[in-house]
Tab-separated table of C-alpha atoms and ligand atoms in Angstrom:
chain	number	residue	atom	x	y	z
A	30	UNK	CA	21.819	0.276	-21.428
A	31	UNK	CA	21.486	2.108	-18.087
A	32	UNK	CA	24.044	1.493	-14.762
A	33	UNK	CA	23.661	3.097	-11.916
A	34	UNK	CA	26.752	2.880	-9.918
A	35	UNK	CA	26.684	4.419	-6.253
A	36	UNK	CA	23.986	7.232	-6.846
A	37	UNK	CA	22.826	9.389	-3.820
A	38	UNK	CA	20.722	12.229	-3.961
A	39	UNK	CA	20.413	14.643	-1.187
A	40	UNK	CA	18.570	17.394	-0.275
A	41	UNK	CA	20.034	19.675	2.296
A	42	UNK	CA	21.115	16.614	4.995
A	43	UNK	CA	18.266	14.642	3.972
A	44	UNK	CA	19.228	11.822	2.148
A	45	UNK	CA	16.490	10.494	-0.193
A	46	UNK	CA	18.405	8.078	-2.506
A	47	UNK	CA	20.931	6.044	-0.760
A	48	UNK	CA	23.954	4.453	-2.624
A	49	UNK	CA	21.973	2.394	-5.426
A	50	UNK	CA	23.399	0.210	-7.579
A	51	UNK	CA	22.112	-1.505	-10.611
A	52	UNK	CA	22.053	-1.863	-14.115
A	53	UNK	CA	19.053	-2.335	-16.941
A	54	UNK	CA	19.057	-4.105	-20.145
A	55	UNK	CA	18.375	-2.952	-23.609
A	56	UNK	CA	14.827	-3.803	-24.329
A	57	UNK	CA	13.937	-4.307	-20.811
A	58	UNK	CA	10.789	-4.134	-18.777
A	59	UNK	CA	12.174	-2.218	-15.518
A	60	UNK	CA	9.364	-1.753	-13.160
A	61	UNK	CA	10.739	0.304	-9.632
A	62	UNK	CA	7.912	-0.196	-7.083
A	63	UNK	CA	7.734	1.190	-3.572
A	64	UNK	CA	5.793	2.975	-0.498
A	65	UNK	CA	5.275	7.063	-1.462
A	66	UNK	CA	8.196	8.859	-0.768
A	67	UNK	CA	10.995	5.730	-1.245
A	68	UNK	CA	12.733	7.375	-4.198
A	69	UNK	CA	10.943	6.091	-7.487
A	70	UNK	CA	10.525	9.230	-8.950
A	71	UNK	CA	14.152	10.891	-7.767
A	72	UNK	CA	15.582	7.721	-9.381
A	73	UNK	CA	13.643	8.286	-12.584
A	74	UNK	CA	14.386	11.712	-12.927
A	75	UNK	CA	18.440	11.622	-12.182
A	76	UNK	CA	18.605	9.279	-15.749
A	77	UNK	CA	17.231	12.518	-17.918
A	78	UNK	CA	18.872	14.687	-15.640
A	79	UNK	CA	15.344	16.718	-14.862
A	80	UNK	CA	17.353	16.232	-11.124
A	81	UNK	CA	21.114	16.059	-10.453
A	82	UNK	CA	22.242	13.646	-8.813
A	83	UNK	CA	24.859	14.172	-5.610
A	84	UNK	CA	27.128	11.434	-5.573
A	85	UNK	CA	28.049	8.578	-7.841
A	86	UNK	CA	27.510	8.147	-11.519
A	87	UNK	CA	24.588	7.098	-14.363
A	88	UNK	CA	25.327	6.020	-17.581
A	89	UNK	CA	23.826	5.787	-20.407
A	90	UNK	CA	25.193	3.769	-23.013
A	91	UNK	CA	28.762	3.411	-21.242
A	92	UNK	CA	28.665	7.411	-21.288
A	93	UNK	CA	27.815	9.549	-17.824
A	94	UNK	CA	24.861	10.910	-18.115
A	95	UNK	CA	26.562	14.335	-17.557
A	96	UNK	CA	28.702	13.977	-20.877
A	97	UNK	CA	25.229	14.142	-22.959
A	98	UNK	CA	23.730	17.252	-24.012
A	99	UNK	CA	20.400	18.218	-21.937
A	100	UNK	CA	18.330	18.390	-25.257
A	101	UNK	CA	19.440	15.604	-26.244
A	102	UNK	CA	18.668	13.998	-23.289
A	103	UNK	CA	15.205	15.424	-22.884
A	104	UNK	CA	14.571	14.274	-26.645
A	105	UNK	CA	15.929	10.694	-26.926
A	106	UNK	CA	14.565	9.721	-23.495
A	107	UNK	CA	10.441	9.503	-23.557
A	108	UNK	CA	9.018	10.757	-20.754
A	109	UNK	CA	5.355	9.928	-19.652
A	110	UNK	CA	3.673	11.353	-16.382
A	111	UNK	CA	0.852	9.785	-14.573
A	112	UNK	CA	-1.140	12.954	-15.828
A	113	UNK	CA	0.171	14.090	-18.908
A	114	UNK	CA	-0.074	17.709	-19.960
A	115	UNK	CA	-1.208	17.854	-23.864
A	116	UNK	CA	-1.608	21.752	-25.719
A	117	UNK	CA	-5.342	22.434	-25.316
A	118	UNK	CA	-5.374	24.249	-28.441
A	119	UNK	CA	-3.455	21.807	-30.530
A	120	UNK	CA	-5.252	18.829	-32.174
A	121	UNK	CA	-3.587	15.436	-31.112
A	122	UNK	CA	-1.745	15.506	-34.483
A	123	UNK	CA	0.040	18.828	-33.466
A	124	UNK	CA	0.175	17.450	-29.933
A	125	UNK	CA	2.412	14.458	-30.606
A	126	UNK	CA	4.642	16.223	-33.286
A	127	UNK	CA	6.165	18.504	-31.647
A	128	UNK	CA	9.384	16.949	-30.641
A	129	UNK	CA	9.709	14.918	-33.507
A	130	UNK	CA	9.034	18.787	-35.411
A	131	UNK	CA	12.256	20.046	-33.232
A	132	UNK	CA	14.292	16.898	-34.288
A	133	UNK	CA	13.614	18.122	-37.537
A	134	UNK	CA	11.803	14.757	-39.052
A	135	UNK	CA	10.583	14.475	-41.848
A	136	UNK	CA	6.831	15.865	-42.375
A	137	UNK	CA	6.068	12.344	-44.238
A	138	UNK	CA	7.572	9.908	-41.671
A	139	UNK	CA	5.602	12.391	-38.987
A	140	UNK	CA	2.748	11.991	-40.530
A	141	UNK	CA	3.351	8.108	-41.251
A	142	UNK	CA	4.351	7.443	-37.311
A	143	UNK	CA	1.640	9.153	-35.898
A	144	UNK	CA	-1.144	7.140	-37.606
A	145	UNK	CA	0.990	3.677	-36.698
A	146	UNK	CA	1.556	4.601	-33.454
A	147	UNK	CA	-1.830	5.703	-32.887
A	148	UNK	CA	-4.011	2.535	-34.155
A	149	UNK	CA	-1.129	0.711	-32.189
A	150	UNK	CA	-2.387	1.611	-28.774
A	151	UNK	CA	-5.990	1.591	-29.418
A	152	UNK	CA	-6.788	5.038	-30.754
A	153	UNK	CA	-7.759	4.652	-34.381
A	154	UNK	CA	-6.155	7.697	-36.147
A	155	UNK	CA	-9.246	8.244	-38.628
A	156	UNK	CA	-11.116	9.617	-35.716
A	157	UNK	CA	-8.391	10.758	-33.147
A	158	UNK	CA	-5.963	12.483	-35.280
A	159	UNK	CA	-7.961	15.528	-35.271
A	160	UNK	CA	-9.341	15.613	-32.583
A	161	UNK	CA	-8.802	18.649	-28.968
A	162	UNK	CA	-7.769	17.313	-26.115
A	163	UNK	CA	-10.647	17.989	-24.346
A	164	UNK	CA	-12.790	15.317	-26.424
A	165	UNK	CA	-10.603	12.643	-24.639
A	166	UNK	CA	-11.257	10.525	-21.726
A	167	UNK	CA	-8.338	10.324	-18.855
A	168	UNK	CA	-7.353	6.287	-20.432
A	169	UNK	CA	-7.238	8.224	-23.511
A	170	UNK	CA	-5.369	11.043	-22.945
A	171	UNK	CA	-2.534	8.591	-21.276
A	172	UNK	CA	-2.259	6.434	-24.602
A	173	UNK	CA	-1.360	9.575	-26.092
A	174	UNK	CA	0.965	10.458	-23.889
A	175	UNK	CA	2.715	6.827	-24.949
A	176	UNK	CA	2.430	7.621	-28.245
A	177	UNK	CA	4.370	11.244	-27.361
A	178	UNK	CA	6.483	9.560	-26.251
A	179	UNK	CA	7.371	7.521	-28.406
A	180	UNK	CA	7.259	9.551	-31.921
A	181	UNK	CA	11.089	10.810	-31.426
A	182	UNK	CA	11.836	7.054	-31.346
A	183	UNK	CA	13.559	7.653	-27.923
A	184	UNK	CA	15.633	3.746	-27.347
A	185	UNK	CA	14.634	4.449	-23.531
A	186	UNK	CA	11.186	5.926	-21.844
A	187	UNK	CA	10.763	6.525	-18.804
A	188	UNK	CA	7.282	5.992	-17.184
A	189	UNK	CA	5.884	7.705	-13.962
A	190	UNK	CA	2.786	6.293	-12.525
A	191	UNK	CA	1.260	6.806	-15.301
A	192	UNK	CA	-2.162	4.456	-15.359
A	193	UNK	CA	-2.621	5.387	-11.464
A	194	UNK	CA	-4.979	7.955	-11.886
A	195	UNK	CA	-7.060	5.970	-14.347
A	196	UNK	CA	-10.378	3.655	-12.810
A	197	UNK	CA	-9.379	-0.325	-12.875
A	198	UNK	CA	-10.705	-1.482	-16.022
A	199	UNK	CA	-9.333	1.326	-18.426
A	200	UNK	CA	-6.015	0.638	-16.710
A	201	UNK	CA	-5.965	-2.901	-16.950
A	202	UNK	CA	-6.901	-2.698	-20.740
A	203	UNK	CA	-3.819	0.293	-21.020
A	204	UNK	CA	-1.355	-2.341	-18.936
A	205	UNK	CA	-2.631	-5.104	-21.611
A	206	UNK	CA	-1.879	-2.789	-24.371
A	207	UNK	CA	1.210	-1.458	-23.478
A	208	UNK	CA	2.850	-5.231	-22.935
A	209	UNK	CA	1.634	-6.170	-26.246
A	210	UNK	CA	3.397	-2.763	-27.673
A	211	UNK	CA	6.648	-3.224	-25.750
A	212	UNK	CA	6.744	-6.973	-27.649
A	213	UNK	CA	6.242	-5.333	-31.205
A	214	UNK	CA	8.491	-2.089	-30.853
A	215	UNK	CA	11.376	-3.412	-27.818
A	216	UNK	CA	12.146	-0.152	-26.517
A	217	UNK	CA	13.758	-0.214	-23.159
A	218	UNK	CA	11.009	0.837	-20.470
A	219	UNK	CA	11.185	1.973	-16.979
A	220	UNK	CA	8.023	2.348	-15.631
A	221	UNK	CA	7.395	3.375	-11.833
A	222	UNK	CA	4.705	2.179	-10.025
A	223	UNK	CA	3.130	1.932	-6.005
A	224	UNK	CA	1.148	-1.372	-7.257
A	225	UNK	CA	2.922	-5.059	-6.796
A	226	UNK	CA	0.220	-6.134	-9.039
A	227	UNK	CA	0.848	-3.889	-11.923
A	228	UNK	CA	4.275	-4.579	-11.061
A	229	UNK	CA	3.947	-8.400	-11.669
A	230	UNK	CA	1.928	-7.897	-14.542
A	231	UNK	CA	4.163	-5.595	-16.587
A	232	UNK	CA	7.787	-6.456	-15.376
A	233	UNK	CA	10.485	-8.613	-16.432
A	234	UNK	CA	12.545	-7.411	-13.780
A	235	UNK	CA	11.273	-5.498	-10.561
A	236	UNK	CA	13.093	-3.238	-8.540
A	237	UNK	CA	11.834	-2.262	-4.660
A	238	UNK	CA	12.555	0.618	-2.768
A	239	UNK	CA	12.242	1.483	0.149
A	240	UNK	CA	13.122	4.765	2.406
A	241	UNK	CA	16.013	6.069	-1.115
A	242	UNK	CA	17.282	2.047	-0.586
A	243	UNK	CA	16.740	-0.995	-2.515
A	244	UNK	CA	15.625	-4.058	-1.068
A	245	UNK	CA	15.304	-6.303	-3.734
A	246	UNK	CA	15.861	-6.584	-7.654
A	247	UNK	CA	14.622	-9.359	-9.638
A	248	UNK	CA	12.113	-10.935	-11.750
A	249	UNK	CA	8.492	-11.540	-10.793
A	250	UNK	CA	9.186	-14.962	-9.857
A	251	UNK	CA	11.811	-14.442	-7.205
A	252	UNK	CA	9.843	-11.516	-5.327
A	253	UNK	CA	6.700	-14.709	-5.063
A	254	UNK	CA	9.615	-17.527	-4.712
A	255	UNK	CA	12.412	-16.006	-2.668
A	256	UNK	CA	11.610	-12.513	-0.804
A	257	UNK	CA	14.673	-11.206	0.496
A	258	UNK	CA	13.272	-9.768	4.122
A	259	UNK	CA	9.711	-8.748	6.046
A	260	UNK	CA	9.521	-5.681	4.504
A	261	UNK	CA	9.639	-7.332	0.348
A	262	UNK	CA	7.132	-10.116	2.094
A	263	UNK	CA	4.843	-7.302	3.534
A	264	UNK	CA	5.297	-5.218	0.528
A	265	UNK	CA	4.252	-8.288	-1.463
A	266	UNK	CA	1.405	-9.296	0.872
A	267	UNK	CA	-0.760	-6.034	0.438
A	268	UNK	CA	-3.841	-7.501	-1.927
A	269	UNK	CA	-6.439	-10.261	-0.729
A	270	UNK	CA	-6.671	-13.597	-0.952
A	271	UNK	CA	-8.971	-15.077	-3.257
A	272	UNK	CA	-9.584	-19.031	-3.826
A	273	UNK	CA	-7.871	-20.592	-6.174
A	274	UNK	CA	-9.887	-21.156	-8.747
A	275	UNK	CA	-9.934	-20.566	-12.370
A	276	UNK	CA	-13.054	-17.893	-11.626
A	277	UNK	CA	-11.583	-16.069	-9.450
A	278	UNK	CA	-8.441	-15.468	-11.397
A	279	UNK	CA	-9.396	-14.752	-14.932
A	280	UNK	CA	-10.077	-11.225	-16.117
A	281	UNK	CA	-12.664	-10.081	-18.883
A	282	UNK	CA	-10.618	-9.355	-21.742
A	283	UNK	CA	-10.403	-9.882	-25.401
A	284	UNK	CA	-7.774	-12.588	-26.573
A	285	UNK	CA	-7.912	-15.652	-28.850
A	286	UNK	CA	-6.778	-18.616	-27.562
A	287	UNK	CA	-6.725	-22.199	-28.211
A	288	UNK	CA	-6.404	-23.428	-24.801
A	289	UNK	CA	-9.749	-23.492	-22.417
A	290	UNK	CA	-10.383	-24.665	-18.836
A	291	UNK	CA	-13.913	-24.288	-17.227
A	292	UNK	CA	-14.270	-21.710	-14.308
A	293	UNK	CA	-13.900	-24.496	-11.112
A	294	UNK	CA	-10.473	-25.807	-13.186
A	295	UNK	CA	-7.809	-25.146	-10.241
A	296	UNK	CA	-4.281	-22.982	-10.056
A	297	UNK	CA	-2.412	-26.168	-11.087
A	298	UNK	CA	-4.344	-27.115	-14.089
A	299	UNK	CA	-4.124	-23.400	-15.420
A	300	UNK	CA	-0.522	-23.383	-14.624
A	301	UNK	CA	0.125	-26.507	-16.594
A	302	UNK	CA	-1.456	-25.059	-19.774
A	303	UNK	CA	0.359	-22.093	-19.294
A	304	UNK	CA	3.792	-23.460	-19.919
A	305	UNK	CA	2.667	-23.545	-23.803
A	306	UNK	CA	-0.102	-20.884	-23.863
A	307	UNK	CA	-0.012	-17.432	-23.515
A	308	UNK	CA	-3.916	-16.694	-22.364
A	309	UNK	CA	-6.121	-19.271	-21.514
A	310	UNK	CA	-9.590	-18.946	-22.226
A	311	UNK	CA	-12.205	-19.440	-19.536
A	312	UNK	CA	-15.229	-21.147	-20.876
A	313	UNK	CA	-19.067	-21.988	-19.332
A	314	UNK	CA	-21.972	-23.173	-20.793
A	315	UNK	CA	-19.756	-22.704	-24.665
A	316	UNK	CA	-19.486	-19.147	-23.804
A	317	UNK	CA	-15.652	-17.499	-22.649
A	318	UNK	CA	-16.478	-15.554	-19.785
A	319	UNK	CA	-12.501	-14.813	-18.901
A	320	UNK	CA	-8.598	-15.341	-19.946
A	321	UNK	CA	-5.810	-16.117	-18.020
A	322	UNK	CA	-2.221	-15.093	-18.501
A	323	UNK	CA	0.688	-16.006	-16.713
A	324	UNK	CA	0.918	-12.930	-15.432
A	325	UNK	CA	-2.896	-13.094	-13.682
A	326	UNK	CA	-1.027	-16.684	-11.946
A	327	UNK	CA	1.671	-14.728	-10.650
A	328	UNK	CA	-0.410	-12.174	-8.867
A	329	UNK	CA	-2.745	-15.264	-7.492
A	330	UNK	CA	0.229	-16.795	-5.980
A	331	UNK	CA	2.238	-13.672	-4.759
A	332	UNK	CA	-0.635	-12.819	-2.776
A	333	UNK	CA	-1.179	-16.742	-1.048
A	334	UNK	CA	3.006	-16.186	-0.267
A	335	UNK	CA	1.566	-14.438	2.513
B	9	ADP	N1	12.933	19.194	-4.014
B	9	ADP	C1	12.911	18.449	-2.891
B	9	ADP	N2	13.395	18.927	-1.725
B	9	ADP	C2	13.405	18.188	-0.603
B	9	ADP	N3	12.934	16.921	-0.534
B	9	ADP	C3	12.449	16.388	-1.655
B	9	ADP	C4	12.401	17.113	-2.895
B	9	ADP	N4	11.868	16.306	-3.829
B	9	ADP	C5	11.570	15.140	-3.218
B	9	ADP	N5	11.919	15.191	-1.920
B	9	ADP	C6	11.772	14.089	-0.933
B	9	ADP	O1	12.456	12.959	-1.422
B	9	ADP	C7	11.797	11.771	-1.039
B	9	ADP	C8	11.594	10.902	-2.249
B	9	ADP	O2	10.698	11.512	-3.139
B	9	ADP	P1	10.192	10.840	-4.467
B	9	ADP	O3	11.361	10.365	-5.249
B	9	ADP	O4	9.277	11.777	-5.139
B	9	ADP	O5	9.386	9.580	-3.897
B	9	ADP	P2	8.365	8.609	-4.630
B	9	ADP	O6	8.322	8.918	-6.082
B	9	ADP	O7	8.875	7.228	-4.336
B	9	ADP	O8	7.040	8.818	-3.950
B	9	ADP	C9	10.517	12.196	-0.352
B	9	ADP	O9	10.690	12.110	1.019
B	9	ADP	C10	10.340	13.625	-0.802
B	9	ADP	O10	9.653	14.354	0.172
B	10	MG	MG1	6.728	9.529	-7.319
């Protein structure tokens, strides 16, 4: 879907991306994690062209990214910042239908997408359709930046920190959300982040940069199982250590299961139930105080690799 082949990006003699080479899939979970300053964003903004690149190529489909138009670029890749920037005087209606308004869609499918799209990422479109910008809160505002993006039906968007600036729970429940979207509409995503826990949460594959290089690409797994140097295993190593128990692993969220363990259950009998469960339900006293996901395991064990 998208190779990189030799890309470097300068500025003046500074070299910020060095040489990278890669390639993503179609339908793909990228996630490109690194230290501030390592070249996430430089990266992500060479595929839309919002920066040229100085050496090597991109391409998009088997076609240089230079061969496409810039509008059509801009259009058929979404684009979500970490705080997005919505018309204050528009309603959220007029807010996310202005591209697919330029594209020339349509009035009816518009109007159709928008209500999907919204009750897909938690904003029920009875209320929020109308609504100003300004009677939103921040997790808010970023699920409509998703759904922006994602009205033009764009096969690729492009993600830029864009839970950071939201307090843990809201961005736990928007990470939650988002995987469950990415299942039901497989777009390809490829979503920067700074956190190796949001990271292991949301990516099949992971991508880690460091001073414009990469150090490692791979999938969750293999960044726990087989770090490639110090820096991936201090990189890796940044959160705490917790016991491992079924407590202190679970998270408070809202998922039907059939599979339960009680909070003092350890890592291995979680794991086990995991291999043919999604979530696991935490249960004490007959009430479910917590689920587990594979992805909540990961994040246990990537930071005992330390
Ligand atoms: N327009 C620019 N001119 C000079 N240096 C820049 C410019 N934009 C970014 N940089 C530098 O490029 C490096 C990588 O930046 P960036 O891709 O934004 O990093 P990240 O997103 O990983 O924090 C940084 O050292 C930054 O200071
Ligand atoms: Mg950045």
């Amino acid at each position: 879907m998208i190779k990189f082949k030799n890309v470097t990006k300068r500025y003046g003699d500074k070299t910020v991306v060095d040489n990278i080479s890669f390639e993503i899939n179609e339908g793909e979970f990228f996630v490109i994690i690194g230290p501030s300053g390592s070249g996430k964003t430089t990266t992500l903004k060479m595929i839309n062209r919002l920066i040229p690149l100085s050496e090597g190529f991109i391409y998009f489909k088997g076609k240089p990214v230079s061969d496409y138009k810039l509008d059509e670029m801009r259009w058929d890749i979404g684009y979500v910042l970490q705080q997005i920037a919505l018309f204050p005087h528009m309603t959220i209606k007029e807010n996310i239908s202005q591209v697919p308004l330029m594209k020339k869609y349509k009035q009816e499918r518009i109007d159709k997408d928008a209500v999907t799209l919204l009750n897909m990422v938690g904003l029920p479109s009875d209320d929020f359709l109308n609504r100003y910008p300004d009677e939103l809160s921040g997790g808010q505002k970023q699920r409509v930046g998703v759904v922006r993006a994602l009205m033009a039906d764009p096969p690729i968007i492009l993600m830029d920190e864009p839970f950071s600036a939201l307090d843990p729970i809201s961005r736990e429940k928007l990470q939650d959300d988002l995987i469950r979207l990415q299942s039901e509409i497989k777009k390809t995503i490829i979503f920067v982040t700074h956190d190796i826990s949001e990271a292991l949460k949301l990516g099949d594959r992971i991508c880690l940069m460091n001073k414009g290089k990469i150090e490692q690409i791979g999938t969750p797994e293999s960044f726990i199982n087989t770090p490639n140097n110090d820096f991936v295993k201090t990189f890796m190593g940044n959160a705490v250590q917790t016991e491992r128990y079924a407590r202190n692993i679970m998270r408070n969220i809202n998922v039907e299961t059939t599979a339960v363990v009680a909070p003092d259950a350890s890592l291995q009998d979680v794991y086990k139930l995991l291999v043919e469960h999604a979530y696991i339900a935490v249960i004490e006293h007959e009430t479910q105080i917590g689920v587990i996901s594979r992805a909540d395991v990961l994040q246990q064990l990537s930071q005992e690799a330390m």
